[in-house]
C-alpha cells in the first residue's frame, strides 16, 4: 500500500491525536501549527515577569477520559500522570471533606463520603439522592436548561450552589442556566455513577509544553512525521471540480499538497478557513453560532507552603479549585518558592467585575480576593508572602453547552471527501475537554482510515475510539441501560 500524505492543520490536542493515530496507521503526516508552540488552549506559556514556564491553566483529566488515556498509552506517556486517590472539598468554614471510594461498587462507591459532607444539611442530602436518581432514571427532556430541571426537582438554593454548581460549572465551564440537561446528566453518569474509577482526577506531572515538545512531538517526529510551529495556514485550495481539497497555502507563501486533510483548529478559525462550498451545507453553516465561555486562572508564587494538598475544591468561594503546582510537578519551581493556581470556570462575572477597564477594577483586585480567600481557609499560612502573582483569562476557553447545541456541532466528515474537521466542538458527544478534543482527532483519523479501507482491504482497523468504561454490576442492576 503506498504511503499517503496527510496534512493536519492545528497542533492542539485534536490535531495531535489525529496526527498520532494516522502516523501509527502508516500515513505520512505533516502537522502545521500557527503559534510558536503546540497545545492550543491547553498549553504552557512563558511568564514574562519571571521568565518561568507556566501552564496557561491547570488541566485535569478523569478516569472516564478513555481516549485521552489511549493517546497517552500510544505515545508512552501514561506514567507522566498522577491519579488523585481522593477529592478534597473545603467548606466555607475551612473544614475539609474527603470524597473517596470506600470499597463499594459503583454507583454506591462515593455514597458514604457524600453522606458525611459537612456543608449540606440532611434534608439537602436526601433531596440530592432523589435528584441524582431522577437524573438517571427520570423522564429525560431531550434538551432543556438544567436550571429548569433543578427547579422542577425542587432542589434547594444551598444544594444548587454547594453541589450542582460546584460539580457542573467546573466540568462544563458554564452556568447552570446555560447547560443542556443531557450534558449535565452525562457528567454524572459517565463521571460518577457508572464505574468506580471514572471520577478520579488525573494530573499531569510535567508542564503541558514539555508534554507536547518532549513527548508527543518527539514521538511523531521519531516516526517520520513533520511537526512545524509558526506555520499558519491562510487558505485551503480546492480541486478544479470543487470536490476535494488540493492543497493548503501557508501564511509564509508556501503551498503544500496532500491526499487527505484534517482541519483541527478551534471553531472560529475553522469557520474562517472552510471553503464556501462546505459552509453552505448544514450543519457546517452553524459554526459561528457556537457560543463560548471564559475560564480564569490566578497564579500565585508564595514564600512558604499554603497547604501540602495537591488540589482542593473550594465551596462558596470565588475561586473554585486550587492546585498546588509545586506538589504536582516532578520538577517543581525554584527552591523556596511555592506555586499555586486557582481556577475559576465560567468566569464572566469575575472578568466583568475585576478585569475590564470599564469595571473600574483590576487584575490586582481579583488576585487580592483570591489570596484573602486562601488565607481564610488556611489561616496558618497567613504570614506567607506573595512573591509574584498574575491572572490569565482565556476568553473563549470552552464552547457553551447550551440547549440545542447538538444541532450546531458538525461531524468530522465534511462534504469534501478528503477534508475532515477535528476539534472539541465537533460531534463527539463530549463537552469541551481534552477527552473531547482527542475523540474528535481519532474520529477524523478513523474516517480517513475508512476511505483507505474501501480502496485497500488489507488496511489497518478503522475503529480508533477506545471502549467506554464498563458499567459496574450494581450500576447495571439499578439503572439498566440508562447508565
Ligand atoms: C483555561 C482553560 C482550562 C481548561 N481546563 C480543562 C481541564 O481541566 N480539563 C479538560 O479536559 N479540558 C480543559 N479545557 C478545555 C481543553 O483545553 C480544550 O477542550 C482542548 O484543549 C481543545 O483542543 P482542540 O485541539 O480542539 O482546540 P485548540 O486547543 O484550540 O487547538 C487548535 C489549534 O489550532 C491552531 N490554529 C488555529 N488556526 C490555525 C491556522 N490557520 N493554521 C495552523 N494552526 C492554526 C491554534 O493555534 C491551536 O493550537 C480548558 C480550556 C481552557 C482554555
Short mmCIF file of C-alpha atoms and ligand atoms in Angstrom, two decimals, residues 9-15 32-35 39-42 56-60 231-233 251 264-266 269 273 295 394 397-398 423-424 432-435 437, ligand 1:
data_model
loop_
_atom_site.label_atom_id
_atom_site.label_comp_id
_atom_site.label_asym_id
_atom_site.label_seq_id
_atom_site.Cartn_x
_atom_site.Cartn_y
_atom_site.Cartn_z
CA UNK A 9 -3.86 21.98 10.41
CA UNK A 10 -3.70 22.85 14.12
CA UNK A 11 -1.47 21.48 16.85
CA UNK A 12 -3.95 21.38 19.74
CA UNK A 13 -4.96 18.05 21.26
CA UNK A 14 -7.40 17.30 18.43
CA UNK A 15 -4.72 17.78 15.77
CA UNK A 32 1.02 22.64 10.89
CA UNK A 33 0.56 24.89 13.92
CA UNK A 34 0.30 28.66 13.57
CA UNK A 35 1.65 29.53 17.03
CA UNK A 39 -1.17 22.54 22.64
CA UNK A 40 -3.64 25.26 21.65
CA UNK A 41 -5.91 26.06 24.58
CA UNK A 42 -4.12 23.56 26.84
CA UNK A 56 -2.00 28.75 30.93
CA UNK A 57 -4.34 26.92 33.28
CA UNK A 58 -4.26 23.67 35.22
CA UNK A 59 -5.78 20.93 33.08
CA UNK A 60 -7.24 17.83 34.69
CA UNK A 231 3.24 27.53 10.18
CA UNK A 232 -0.16 29.19 9.95
CA UNK A 233 -2.48 28.13 7.16
CA UNK A 251 0.89 32.48 5.53
CA UNK A 264 -8.09 20.82 13.62
CA UNK A 265 -8.42 24.46 14.63
CA UNK A 266 -10.98 25.88 17.07
CA UNK A 269 -10.73 29.60 12.78
CA UNK A 273 -10.89 28.68 6.69
CA UNK A 295 -12.01 30.48 32.28
CA UNK A 394 -8.91 32.58 28.29
CA UNK A 397 -11.94 28.71 26.73
CA UNK A 398 -14.79 26.27 26.06
CA UNK A 423 -11.71 19.89 17.40
CA UNK A 424 -13.55 19.65 20.70
CA UNK A 432 -15.07 20.95 25.51
CA UNK A 433 -12.40 18.85 27.18
CA UNK A 434 -9.10 17.24 26.34
CA UNK A 435 -11.05 13.99 26.02
CA UNK A 437 -10.60 17.02 21.52
C1 LIG B 1 -8.33 27.86 30.68
C2 LIG B 1 -8.79 26.50 30.22
C3 LIG B 1 -8.92 25.47 31.14
C4 LIG B 1 -9.34 24.21 30.72
N1 LIG B 1 -9.40 23.18 31.61
C5 LIG B 1 -9.63 21.94 31.16
C6 LIG B 1 -9.49 20.82 32.02
O1 LIG B 1 -9.14 20.95 33.20
N2 LIG B 1 -9.73 19.58 31.52
C7 LIG B 1 -10.08 19.38 30.21
O2 LIG B 1 -10.26 18.22 29.82
N3 LIG B 1 -10.23 20.43 29.37
C8 LIG B 1 -10.00 21.69 29.80
N4 LIG B 1 -10.10 22.74 28.94
C9 LIG B 1 -10.58 22.51 27.57
C10 LIG B 1 -9.47 21.99 26.67
O3 LIG B 1 -8.31 22.76 26.82
C11 LIG B 1 -9.93 22.09 25.22
O4 LIG B 1 -11.19 21.46 25.07
C12 LIG B 1 -8.96 21.40 24.25
O5 LIG B 1 -7.63 21.74 24.55
C13 LIG B 1 -9.31 21.83 22.83
O6 LIG B 1 -8.38 21.25 21.94
P1 LIG B 1 -8.57 21.44 20.37
O7 LIG B 1 -7.41 20.78 19.72
O8 LIG B 1 -9.93 21.02 19.98
O9 LIG B 1 -8.51 23.02 20.09
P2 LIG B 1 -7.33 24.06 20.36
O10 LIG B 1 -6.64 23.73 21.61
O11 LIG B 1 -7.96 25.41 20.27
O12 LIG B 1 -6.30 23.84 19.16
C14 LIG B 1 -6.45 24.43 17.90
C15 LIG B 1 -5.05 24.76 17.37
O13 LIG B 1 -5.15 25.22 16.03
C16 LIG B 1 -4.19 26.25 15.85
N5 LIG B 1 -4.57 27.05 14.69
C17 LIG B 1 -5.59 27.94 14.60
N6 LIG B 1 -5.62 28.48 13.36
C18 LIG B 1 -4.60 27.91 12.66
C19 LIG B 1 -4.13 28.06 11.33
N7 LIG B 1 -4.70 28.93 10.49
N8 LIG B 1 -3.06 27.33 10.94
C20 LIG B 1 -2.46 26.45 11.78
N9 LIG B 1 -2.88 26.28 13.07
C21 LIG B 1 -3.93 27.00 13.49
C22 LIG B 1 -4.26 27.01 17.17
O14 LIG B 1 -3.12 27.83 17.36
C23 LIG B 1 -4.36 25.87 18.16
O15 LIG B 1 -3.09 25.43 18.59
C24 LIG B 1 -9.69 24.01 29.35
C25 LIG B 1 -9.56 25.06 28.44
C26 LIG B 1 -9.09 26.27 28.86
C27 LIG B 1 -8.91 27.36 27.84
#
